[in-house]
Tab-separated table of N, CA and C in Angstrom:
chain	number	residue	atom	x	y	z
A	554	LEU	N	15.110	-35.735	56.550
A	554	LEU	CA	15.857	-35.935	55.515
A	554	LEU	C	15.950	-36.836	54.422
A	555	ASP	N	15.022	-37.929	54.799
A	555	ASP	CA	14.911	-38.999	53.909
A	555	ASP	C	13.488	-38.366	52.835
A	556	LEU	N	12.774	-37.955	53.508
A	556	LEU	CA	11.917	-37.292	52.410
A	556	LEU	C	12.697	-36.224	51.301
A	557	LEU	N	13.427	-35.372	51.511
A	557	LEU	CA	14.280	-34.243	50.622
A	557	LEU	C	14.901	-35.291	50.165
A	558	ARG	N	15.950	-36.380	50.417
A	558	ARG	CA	16.639	-37.428	49.555
A	558	ARG	C	15.733	-37.995	48.467
A	559	HIS	N	14.322	-38.299	48.754
A	559	HIS	CA	13.639	-39.042	47.637
A	559	HIS	C	13.134	-38.271	46.663
A	560	TYR	N	12.874	-36.674	46.953
A	560	TYR	CA	12.016	-35.766	46.143
A	560	TYR	C	13.349	-35.361	45.252
A	561	PHE	N	14.622	-34.951	46.111
A	561	PHE	CA	15.528	-34.146	45.180
A	561	PHE	C	16.338	-35.077	44.940
A	562	GLN	N	17.713	-34.893	44.086
A	562	GLN	CA	18.903	-35.356	43.602
A	562	GLN	C	19.853	-34.682	44.405
A	563	ASN	N	19.823	-33.328	44.193
A	563	ASN	CA	20.817	-32.959	45.236
A	563	ASN	C	20.039	-31.530	45.819
A	564	LEU	N	20.808	-31.293	47.097
A	564	LEU	CA	20.148	-30.382	48.100
A	564	LEU	C	21.322	-29.091	47.943
A	565	LEU	N	21.200	-28.087	47.895
A	565	LEU	CA	22.493	-27.033	47.727
A	565	LEU	C	22.251	-26.325	49.083
A	566	VAL	N	23.134	-25.923	49.894
A	566	VAL	CA	22.765	-25.600	51.185
A	566	VAL	C	23.688	-24.534	51.436
A	567	PRO	N	23.286	-23.211	50.959
A	567	PRO	CA	24.540	-22.470	51.832
A	567	PRO	C	25.144	-22.729	53.140
A	568	GLU	N	26.100	-21.728	53.216
A	568	GLU	CA	27.137	-21.826	54.353
A	568	GLU	C	26.790	-21.446	55.610
A	569	ALA	N	25.363	-20.435	55.607
A	569	ALA	CA	25.105	-20.245	56.702
A	569	ALA	C	23.867	-21.168	57.335
A	570	VAL	N	23.333	-21.721	56.350
A	570	VAL	CA	22.140	-22.679	56.659
A	570	VAL	C	22.863	-23.957	57.112
A	571	TYR	N	24.146	-24.617	56.630
A	571	TYR	CA	24.951	-25.245	57.104
A	571	TYR	C	25.423	-25.467	58.548
A	572	GLN	N	25.945	-23.920	58.675
A	572	GLN	CA	26.383	-23.622	60.129
A	572	GLN	C	25.208	-23.920	61.164
A	573	GLU	N	23.937	-23.242	60.442
A	573	GLU	CA	22.859	-23.739	61.883
A	573	GLU	C	22.577	-25.055	61.919
A	574	CYS	N	22.368	-25.815	60.821
A	574	CYS	CA	22.191	-27.230	60.997
A	574	CYS	C	23.143	-27.843	61.608
A	575	THR	N	24.343	-27.754	61.424
A	575	THR	CA	25.399	-28.560	62.099
A	575	THR	C	26.145	-28.055	63.091
A	576	VAL	N	26.246	-26.547	63.310
A	576	VAL	CA	26.594	-26.054	64.661
A	576	VAL	C	26.161	-26.053	65.712
A	577	GLU	N	24.949	-24.671	65.518
A	577	GLU	CA	23.822	-24.819	66.453
A	577	GLU	C	23.073	-25.672	66.293
A	578	GLY	N	22.818	-26.863	65.791
A	578	GLY	CA	21.786	-28.314	65.788
A	578	GLY	C	22.991	-29.473	66.164
A	579	LYS	N	24.160	-28.952	66.897
A	579	LYS	CA	25.265	-30.293	67.874
A	579	LYS	C	24.476	-30.942	68.279
A	580	GLY	N	24.522	-32.456	68.493
A	580	GLY	CA	24.083	-33.305	69.075
A	580	GLY	C	22.607	-34.087	68.633
A	581	ARG	N	22.366	-33.139	67.491
A	581	ARG	CA	21.212	-33.949	67.118
A	581	ARG	C	21.366	-35.040	66.394
A	582	GLU	N	20.720	-36.171	65.966
A	582	GLU	CA	21.147	-37.038	65.146
A	582	GLU	C	21.261	-36.881	63.908
A	583	GLU	N	20.625	-36.012	63.184
A	583	GLU	CA	20.352	-35.956	61.687
A	583	GLU	C	21.888	-35.039	60.950
A	584	VAL	N	22.662	-34.249	62.727
A	584	VAL	CA	23.704	-33.924	62.296
A	584	VAL	C	24.519	-34.457	61.417
A	585	ALA	N	25.141	-35.495	62.030
A	585	ALA	CA	26.119	-36.240	61.290
A	585	ALA	C	25.385	-36.943	60.015
A	586	LEU	N	24.032	-37.291	59.491
A	586	LEU	CA	24.099	-37.269	58.033
A	586	LEU	C	23.958	-36.184	57.346
A	587	ILE	N	24.060	-35.074	57.652
A	587	ILE	CA	24.361	-33.786	56.875
A	587	ILE	C	25.676	-34.039	56.452
A	588	GLN	N	26.325	-34.157	57.690
A	588	GLN	CA	27.709	-34.002	57.119
A	588	GLN	C	28.413	-35.001	56.556
A	589	ASN	N	27.982	-36.016	56.124
A	589	ASN	CA	28.214	-37.059	56.009
A	589	ASN	C	27.899	-37.478	54.388
A	590	SER	N	26.821	-36.727	54.402
A	590	SER	CA	25.956	-36.784	53.046
A	590	SER	C	26.755	-36.516	51.886
A	591	THR	N	26.460	-36.861	50.911
A	591	THR	CA	26.926	-36.932	49.209
A	591	THR	C	25.776	-36.059	48.172
A	592	TRP	N	24.837	-36.200	49.013
A	592	TRP	CA	23.971	-35.440	47.797
A	592	TRP	C	23.415	-33.986	48.503
A	593	ILE	N	23.921	-33.545	49.850
A	593	ILE	CA	24.005	-32.192	50.246
A	593	ILE	C	24.891	-31.418	50.034
A	594	VAL	N	24.884	-30.399	49.145
A	594	VAL	CA	26.266	-29.755	48.746
A	594	VAL	C	26.212	-28.390	49.088
A	595	ARG	N	27.156	-28.188	49.672
A	595	ARG	CA	27.419	-26.642	50.503
A	595	ARG	C	27.702	-25.764	49.131
A	596	VAL	N	27.147	-24.726	49.141
A	596	VAL	CA	27.584	-23.469	48.041
A	596	VAL	C	27.033	-22.001	48.646
A	597	GLN	N	28.208	-21.382	48.391
A	597	GLN	CA	28.247	-20.161	48.978
A	597	GLN	C	27.807	-18.865	48.179
A	598	PRO	N	26.852	-17.996	48.285
A	598	PRO	CA	26.120	-16.820	47.084
A	598	PRO	C	27.115	-16.091	46.774
A	599	GLN	N	27.371	-15.390	45.631
A	599	GLN	CA	28.436	-14.887	45.427
A	599	GLN	C	27.822	-13.015	45.593
A	600	ASN	N	26.797	-12.761	45.621
A	600	ASN	CA	26.334	-11.480	46.001
A	600	ASN	C	26.418	-11.227	47.367
A	601	ARG	N	27.663	-10.427	47.895
A	601	ARG	CA	27.929	-10.307	49.092
A	601	ARG	C	26.344	-9.412	49.462
A	602	ASN	N	26.652	-8.158	48.434
A	602	ASN	CA	25.545	-7.030	48.722
A	602	ASN	C	24.550	-7.238	49.131
A	603	MET	N	23.970	-8.007	48.162
A	603	MET	CA	22.445	-8.905	48.681
A	603	MET	C	22.077	-9.357	49.673
A	604	VAL	N	23.421	-10.287	50.003
A	604	VAL	CA	22.879	-11.073	51.228
A	604	VAL	C	22.927	-9.926	52.172
A	605	ARG	N	23.558	-9.118	52.332
A	605	ARG	CA	23.893	-8.374	53.785
A	605	ARG	C	22.539	-7.042	53.591
A	606	LEU	N	22.201	-6.743	52.282
A	606	LEU	CA	20.398	-6.197	52.399
A	606	LEU	C	19.458	-6.840	52.927
A	607	LEU	N	19.119	-8.022	52.629
A	607	LEU	CA	18.499	-9.237	52.981
A	607	LEU	C	18.488	-9.452	54.512
A	608	GLN	N	19.692	-9.252	54.901
A	608	GLN	CA	20.103	-9.466	56.634
A	608	GLN	C	19.593	-7.936	57.227
A	609	THR	N	19.072	-7.495	56.964
A	609	THR	CA	18.519	-6.150	57.452
A	609	THR	C	17.154	-6.572	58.386
A	610	ASP	N	16.386	-7.362	57.584
A	610	ASP	CA	15.183	-8.176	57.377
A	610	ASP	C	15.063	-9.433	57.868
A	611	LEU	N	16.288	-10.358	57.604
A	611	LEU	CA	16.057	-12.059	57.845
A	611	LEU	C	17.271	-12.339	58.634
A	612	ASP	N	17.742	-13.370	59.199
A	612	ASP	CA	18.705	-14.522	59.337
A	612	ASP	C	19.605	-14.425	57.706
A	613	GLY	N	20.666	-14.907	58.565
A	613	GLY	CA	21.725	-14.982	57.485
A	613	GLY	C	21.482	-16.427	56.960
A	614	GLY	N	21.139	-17.510	57.375
A	614	GLY	CA	20.715	-18.628	56.716
A	614	GLY	C	19.649	-18.123	55.314
A	615	GLU	N	18.545	-17.699	55.780
A	615	GLU	CA	17.514	-17.221	55.063
A	615	GLU	C	18.166	-16.077	53.804
A	616	ALA	N	18.790	-15.234	54.094
A	616	ALA	CA	19.189	-14.281	53.206
A	616	ALA	C	20.316	-14.848	52.245
A	617	GLU	N	21.237	-15.388	52.619
A	617	GLU	CA	21.856	-16.885	51.498
A	617	GLU	C	21.407	-17.464	50.951
A	618	ALA	N	20.400	-18.210	51.455
A	618	ALA	CA	19.709	-19.070	50.384
A	618	ALA	C	18.703	-18.431	49.257
A	619	ILE	N	17.941	-16.686	49.624
A	619	ILE	CA	17.318	-16.371	48.754
A	619	ILE	C	18.339	-15.884	47.966
A	620	THR	N	19.662	-15.119	48.200
A	620	THR	CA	20.495	-14.530	47.169
A	620	THR	C	21.159	-15.917	46.517
A	621	LEU	N	21.078	-16.882	46.694
A	621	LEU	CA	22.016	-18.071	46.167
A	621	LEU	C	21.146	-18.617	44.827
A	622	ALA	N	19.890	-18.781	45.426
A	622	ALA	CA	18.627	-19.426	44.773
A	622	ALA	C	17.952	-18.505	43.195
A	623	SER	N	18.600	-17.381	43.751
A	623	SER	CA	18.283	-16.032	42.840
A	623	SER	C	19.283	-16.235	41.915
A	624	GLU	N	20.683	-16.314	42.600
A	624	GLU	CA	21.675	-15.908	41.659
A	624	GLU	C	21.831	-17.169	40.490
A	625	ILE	N	21.759	-18.436	40.752
A	625	ILE	CA	21.755	-19.312	39.968
A	625	ILE	C	20.055	-20.007	38.731
A	626	GLN	N	18.292	-18.799	39.551
A	626	GLN	CA	17.553	-19.578	38.712
A	626	GLN	C	17.333	-20.502	39.381
A	627	ALA	N	17.234	-20.727	40.507
A	627	ALA	CA	17.039	-22.337	41.289
A	627	ALA	C	15.327	-22.505	40.753
A	628	ASN	N	15.339	-23.896	40.841
A	628	ASN	CA	14.191	-24.706	40.073
A	628	ASN	C	13.009	-24.195	41.508
A	629	LEU	N	13.485	-24.494	42.760
A	629	LEU	CA	12.152	-24.205	43.844
A	629	LEU	C	13.094	-23.785	45.500
A	630	ILE	N	12.917	-22.840	46.071
A	630	ILE	CA	13.402	-22.797	47.568
A	630	ILE	C	12.710	-23.318	48.861
A	631	LEU	N	13.437	-23.947	49.853
A	631	LEU	CA	12.580	-24.430	50.606
A	631	LEU	C	12.627	-23.173	51.845
A	632	LEU	N	11.355	-22.701	51.764
A	632	LEU	CA	11.544	-21.573	53.173
A	632	LEU	C	10.140	-21.700	54.070
A	633	ASP	N	10.176	-21.418	55.174
A	633	ASP	CA	9.285	-21.510	56.355
A	633	ASP	C	8.856	-20.002	57.160
A	634	ASP	N	9.645	-19.360	57.014
A	634	ASP	CA	9.423	-17.944	57.482
A	634	ASP	C	8.657	-16.912	56.641
A	635	ALA	N	7.894	-16.466	57.334
A	635	ALA	CA	7.011	-15.720	56.400
A	635	ALA	C	7.430	-14.384	55.603
A	636	ASP	N	8.342	-13.960	56.577
A	636	ASP	CA	8.983	-12.579	56.150
A	636	ASP	C	10.120	-13.129	54.863
A	637	ALA	N	10.644	-14.345	55.218
A	637	ALA	CA	11.678	-15.071	53.466
A	637	ALA	C	10.940	-14.962	52.708
A	638	ARG	N	9.670	-15.917	52.508
A	638	ARG	CA	8.840	-16.223	51.835
A	638	ARG	C	8.478	-15.065	50.884
A	639	GLN	N	8.215	-13.838	51.410
A	639	GLN	CA	7.735	-12.832	51.201
A	639	GLN	C	8.986	-12.204	50.001
A	640	LYS	N	10.230	-12.015	50.600
A	640	LYS	CA	10.870	-11.988	49.815
A	640	LYS	C	11.278	-12.597	48.793
A	641	ALA	N	11.440	-13.657	49.000
A	641	ALA	CA	11.357	-14.517	47.827
A	641	ALA	C	10.495	-14.591	46.428
A	642	ARG	N	9.774	-14.062	47.176
A	642	ARG	CA	7.771	-13.803	45.927
A	642	ARG	C	8.693	-12.536	44.931
A	643	VAL	N	8.763	-11.799	46.011
A	643	VAL	CA	9.491	-10.779	45.432
A	643	VAL	C	10.323	-10.542	44.221
A	644	LEU	N	11.286	-11.660	44.351
A	644	LEU	CA	12.282	-12.126	43.430
A	644	LEU	C	12.072	-13.185	42.676
A	645	GLY	N	10.767	-13.492	42.573
A	645	GLY	CA	10.079	-14.099	41.310
A	645	GLY	C	10.799	-15.743	41.711
A	646	LEU	N	10.850	-16.645	43.153
A	646	LEU	CA	11.228	-17.548	43.292
A	646	LEU	C	10.233	-18.427	43.375
A	647	THR	N	10.134	-19.538	43.396
A	647	THR	CA	9.340	-20.297	43.450
A	647	THR	C	9.678	-20.859	44.943
A	648	ILE	N	8.711	-21.157	45.653
A	648	ILE	CA	8.731	-21.318	46.894
A	648	ILE	C	7.891	-22.594	47.493
A	649	THR	N	8.127	-23.537	48.269
A	649	THR	CA	7.294	-24.665	49.073
A	649	THR	C	7.974	-24.073	50.355
A	650	GLY	N	7.385	-24.887	51.436
A	650	GLY	CA	7.677	-24.862	52.641
A	650	GLY	C	7.907	-26.461	53.390
A	651	THR	N	8.299	-26.735	54.584
A	651	THR	CA	8.167	-28.055	54.726
A	651	THR	C	6.967	-28.617	55.077
A	652	LEU	N	5.790	-27.747	55.508
A	652	LEU	CA	4.702	-28.221	55.311
A	652	LEU	C	4.293	-29.090	54.089
A	653	GLY	N	4.592	-28.202	53.132
A	653	GLY	CA	4.436	-28.706	51.700
A	653	GLY	C	5.135	-30.021	51.390
A	654	ILE	N	6.019	-30.117	51.727
A	654	ILE	CA	7.055	-31.452	51.566
A	654	ILE	C	6.096	-32.586	52.143
A	655	LEU	N	5.979	-32.491	53.269
A	655	LEU	CA	4.888	-33.435	54.244
A	655	LEU	C	3.945	-33.874	53.558
A	656	LEU	N	2.910	-32.540	53.299
A	656	LEU	CA	1.915	-32.654	52.378
A	656	LEU	C	1.780	-33.771	51.408
A	657	ARG	N	2.896	-33.283	50.335
A	657	ARG	CA	3.603	-34.067	49.171
A	657	ARG	C	3.796	-35.644	49.599
A	658	ALA	N	4.418	-35.740	50.361
A	658	ALA	CA	4.696	-36.976	50.980
A	658	ALA	C	3.782	-37.888	51.656
A	659	LYS	N	2.544	-37.353	52.121
A	659	LYS	CA	1.596	-37.826	52.471
A	659	LYS	C	0.604	-38.458	50.754
A	660	MET	N	0.462	-37.496	50.458
A	660	MET	CA	-0.212	-37.522	49.202
A	660	MET	C	0.529	-38.955	48.088
A	661	ASP	N	1.568	-39.052	48.196
A	661	ASP	CA	2.610	-39.879	47.455
A	661	ASP	C	2.969	-41.385	48.430
A	662	GLY	N	2.169	-41.340	49.541
A	662	GLY	CA	2.678	-42.572	50.241
A	662	GLY	C	3.589	-42.707	50.676
A	663	LYS	N	4.379	-41.744	50.766
A	663	LYS	CA	5.878	-41.881	51.726
A	663	LYS	C	5.663	-42.065	53.326
A	664	ILE	N	4.379	-41.096	53.476
A	664	ILE	CA	4.308	-41.133	55.168
A	664	ILE	C	2.930	-41.460	55.428
A	665	VAL	N	2.838	-42.126	56.519
A	665	VAL	CA	1.329	-42.455	56.681
A	665	VAL	C	0.551	-41.488	57.393
A	666	SER	N	1.295	-40.649	58.326
A	666	SER	CA	0.323	-39.375	58.833
A	666	SER	C	1.059	-38.285	59.113
A	667	PHE	N	0.248	-37.351	58.278
A	667	PHE	CA	1.005	-35.689	58.332
A	667	PHE	C	1.137	-35.311	59.298
A	668	GLN	N	0.224	-35.958	60.564
A	668	GLN	CA	-0.004	-35.642	62.049
A	668	GLN	C	1.654	-35.687	62.438
A	669	GLN	N	1.883	-37.142	62.233
A	669	GLN	CA	2.597	-38.028	63.252
A	669	GLN	C	4.096	-36.905	62.602
A	670	ALA	N	4.170	-37.475	61.189
A	670	ALA	CA	5.490	-36.662	60.502
A	670	ALA	C	5.786	-35.292	61.221
A	671	LEU	N	4.601	-34.370	61.443
A	671	LEU	CA	4.564	-32.902	62.173
A	671	LEU	C	4.998	-33.188	63.431
A	672	GLU	N	4.735	-34.042	64.102
A	672	GLU	CA	5.322	-34.022	65.834
A	672	GLU	C	6.461	-34.527	65.676
A	673	HIS	N	6.569	-35.496	64.690
A	673	HIS	CA	8.483	-35.919	65.081
A	673	HIS	C	9.159	-34.521	64.178
A	674	LEU	N	8.945	-33.778	63.712
A	674	LEU	CA	9.714	-33.112	63.515
A	674	LEU	C	9.642	-31.734	64.319
A	675	LYS	N	8.640	-31.406	64.928
A	675	LYS	CA	8.515	-30.792	66.035
A	675	LYS	C	9.563	-31.026	67.580
A	676	ASN	N	9.876	-32.728	67.463
A	676	ASN	CA	10.309	-33.023	68.643
A	676	ASN	C	12.151	-32.856	68.082
A	677	THR	N	12.465	-32.630	67.282
A	677	THR	CA	13.805	-32.611	66.285
A	677	THR	C	14.196	-30.771	66.331
A	678	GLY	N	13.284	-29.929	66.662
A	678	GLY	CA	13.127	-28.631	67.447
A	678	GLY	C	12.562	-27.729	65.878
A	679	PHE	N	11.695	-28.084	64.902
A	679	PHE	CA	11.049	-27.545	64.224
A	679	PHE	C	9.954	-26.543	64.888
A	680	ARG	N	9.928	-25.691	64.576
A	680	ARG	CA	8.589	-24.844	65.465
A	680	ARG	C	7.598	-24.471	64.353
A	681	ILE	N	6.134	-24.703	64.902
A	681	ILE	CA	4.984	-24.314	63.666
A	681	ILE	C	4.021	-24.377	65.156
A	682	HIS	N	2.726	-23.288	64.816
A	682	HIS	CA	2.055	-23.458	65.725
A	682	HIS	C	1.069	-24.435	64.850
A	683	ASP	N	0.208	-25.034	66.053
A	683	ASP	CA	-0.496	-26.125	65.697
A	683	ASP	C	-1.645	-25.491	64.616
A	684	THR	N	-2.196	-23.922	64.780
A	684	THR	CA	-3.142	-23.690	64.186
A	684	THR	C	-2.680	-23.533	62.434
A	685	LEU	N	-1.494	-22.357	62.364
A	685	LEU	CA	-0.905	-22.567	61.262
A	685	LEU	C	-0.888	-24.044	60.348
A	686	ALA	N	-0.688	-25.209	60.824
A	686	ALA	CA	-0.615	-26.203	60.096
A	686	ALA	C	-2.284	-26.816	59.648
A	687	LYS	N	-2.843	-26.594	60.849
A	687	LYS	CA	-4.358	-26.720	60.482
A	687	LYS	C	-4.988	-26.032	59.069
A	688	ASP	N	-4.565	-24.830	59.619
A	688	ASP	CA	-4.903	-23.660	58.373
A	688	ASP	C	-4.393	-24.392	56.968
A	689	PHE	N	-3.220	-24.790	57.235
A	689	PHE	CA	-2.535	-25.019	55.591
A	689	PHE	C	-3.344	-26.322	55.160
A	690	LEU	N	-3.432	-27.259	55.838
A	690	LEU	CA	-3.945	-28.665	55.460
A	690	LEU	C	-5.617	-28.204	54.867
A	691	ARG	N	-6.489	-27.060	55.306
A	691	ARG	CA	-7.387	-26.872	55.445
A	691	ARG	C	-7.475	-26.343	53.845
A	692	LYS	N	-7.033	-24.901	53.717
A	692	LYS	CA	-6.510	-24.411	52.512
A	692	LYS	C	-6.128	-25.434	51.311
A	693	ARG	N	-5.532	-25.832	51.459
A	693	ARG	CA	-5.164	-26.936	50.278
A	693	ARG	C	-5.652	-28.224	50.096
A	694	ALA	N	-7.113	-28.339	51.255
A	694	ALA	CA	-7.734	-29.399	50.829
A	694	ALA	C	-8.097	-29.815	49.288
A	695	ASN	N	-8.175	-28.851	48.311
A	695	ASN	CA	-8.848	-28.865	47.158
A	695	ASN	C	-8.204	-28.353	46.099
A	696	GLN	N	-6.750	-28.478	46.312
A	696	GLN	CA	-6.234	-27.346	45.518
A	696	GLN	C	-4.774	-28.741	45.334
A	697	LYS	N	-4.120	-28.621	44.095
A	697	LYS	CA	-2.654	-29.303	43.929
A	697	LYS	C	-1.620	-28.603	44.568
A	698	LEU	N	-0.786	-29.064	45.465
A	698	LEU	CA	0.195	-28.671	46.129
A	698	LEU	C	1.440	-28.594	44.784
A	699	LEU	N	1.778	-27.214	44.938
A	699	LEU	CA	2.986	-26.853	44.469
A	699	LEU	C	2.825	-26.011	42.931
A	700	GLY	N	1.149	-26.385	43.139
A	700	GLY	CA	0.863	-25.744	41.325
A	700	GLY	C	1.773	-26.547	40.401
A	701	GLN	N	2.578	-25.587	39.261
A	701	GLN	CA	3.410	-26.120	38.384
A	701	GLN	C	4.541	-26.795	38.735
A	702	CYS	N	5.087	-26.373	39.881
A	702	CYS	CA	5.982	-27.124	40.392
A	702	CYS	C	6.323	-28.452	40.568
A	703	SER	N	7.889	-29.076	39.834
A	703	SER	CA	7.608	-30.464	40.156
A	703	SER	C	8.127	-30.810	41.037
A	704	LEU	N	8.562	-31.719	42.126
A	704	LEU	CA	9.416	-32.120	43.246
A	704	LEU	C	10.378	-32.894	42.974
A	705	THR	N	10.412	-33.505	41.445
A	705	THR	CA	11.364	-33.944	41.054
A	705	THR	C	12.566	-33.410	40.837
A	706	ASP	N	12.276	-31.863	40.921
A	706	ASP	CA	13.692	-30.885	40.269
A	706	ASP	C	14.855	-31.239	41.025
A	707	ASP	N	16.167	-31.015	40.198
A	707	ASP	CA	17.278	-31.252	40.952
A	707	ASP	C	17.844	-30.475	41.903
A	708	MET	N	17.486	-28.989	42.237
A	708	MET	CA	17.975	-28.397	43.188
A	708	MET	C	16.877	-27.462	44.374
A	709	ILE	N	17.271	-27.717	45.011
A	709	ILE	CA	16.232	-27.009	46.068
A	709	ILE	C	17.124	-26.157	47.204
A	710	PHE	N	16.623	-25.552	47.744
A	710	PHE	CA	17.414	-24.574	48.789
A	710	PHE	C	16.997	-24.579	50.151
A	711	VAL	N	17.403	-24.618	51.185
A	711	VAL	CA	17.039	-25.010	52.600
A	711	VAL	C	17.349	-24.004	53.740
A	712	VAL	N	16.307	-23.400	54.258
A	712	VAL	CA	16.656	-22.847	55.500
A	712	VAL	C	16.284	-23.119	56.645
A	713	GLY	N	17.320	-23.117	57.682
A	713	GLY	CA	16.883	-23.615	58.939
A	713	GLY	C	16.602	-25.066	59.314
A	714	ARG	N	16.245	-25.053	60.633
A	714	ARG	CA	16.416	-26.672	60.673
A	714	ARG	C	14.915	-27.356	60.408
């Protein structure tokens, strides 16, 4: 959460994502931080038909996040699930993921070790295969992270924990 707060002024979170983080994540230390935060704003998407359509392939949080991002033409959406990312690309949304945020933080000197930060996330319930993380780093070794998208944008949508 600290990294997200550093890069974004406001974090817009659909209700389904909020529930995933606070109810399903009950007992985790970050739950109180999420609940008491003034910069994390709960927002409900209006297009329930689009949410239902996306839910045929995605979970509720991802469906709501993509719908909401599309409705308000969000600057950026944070998605880790491959199917959700594919749907968001079809809708023309700009996407990053948790690994992208960590890499940016490493490049900016906000974290000492990408691997240590990733291990910390895994200990809080974040799931990622080690091979995926290694492939991510290898592919981006000579690329600029996130292309033309700036991590100082005001809005982001988060899906999952």
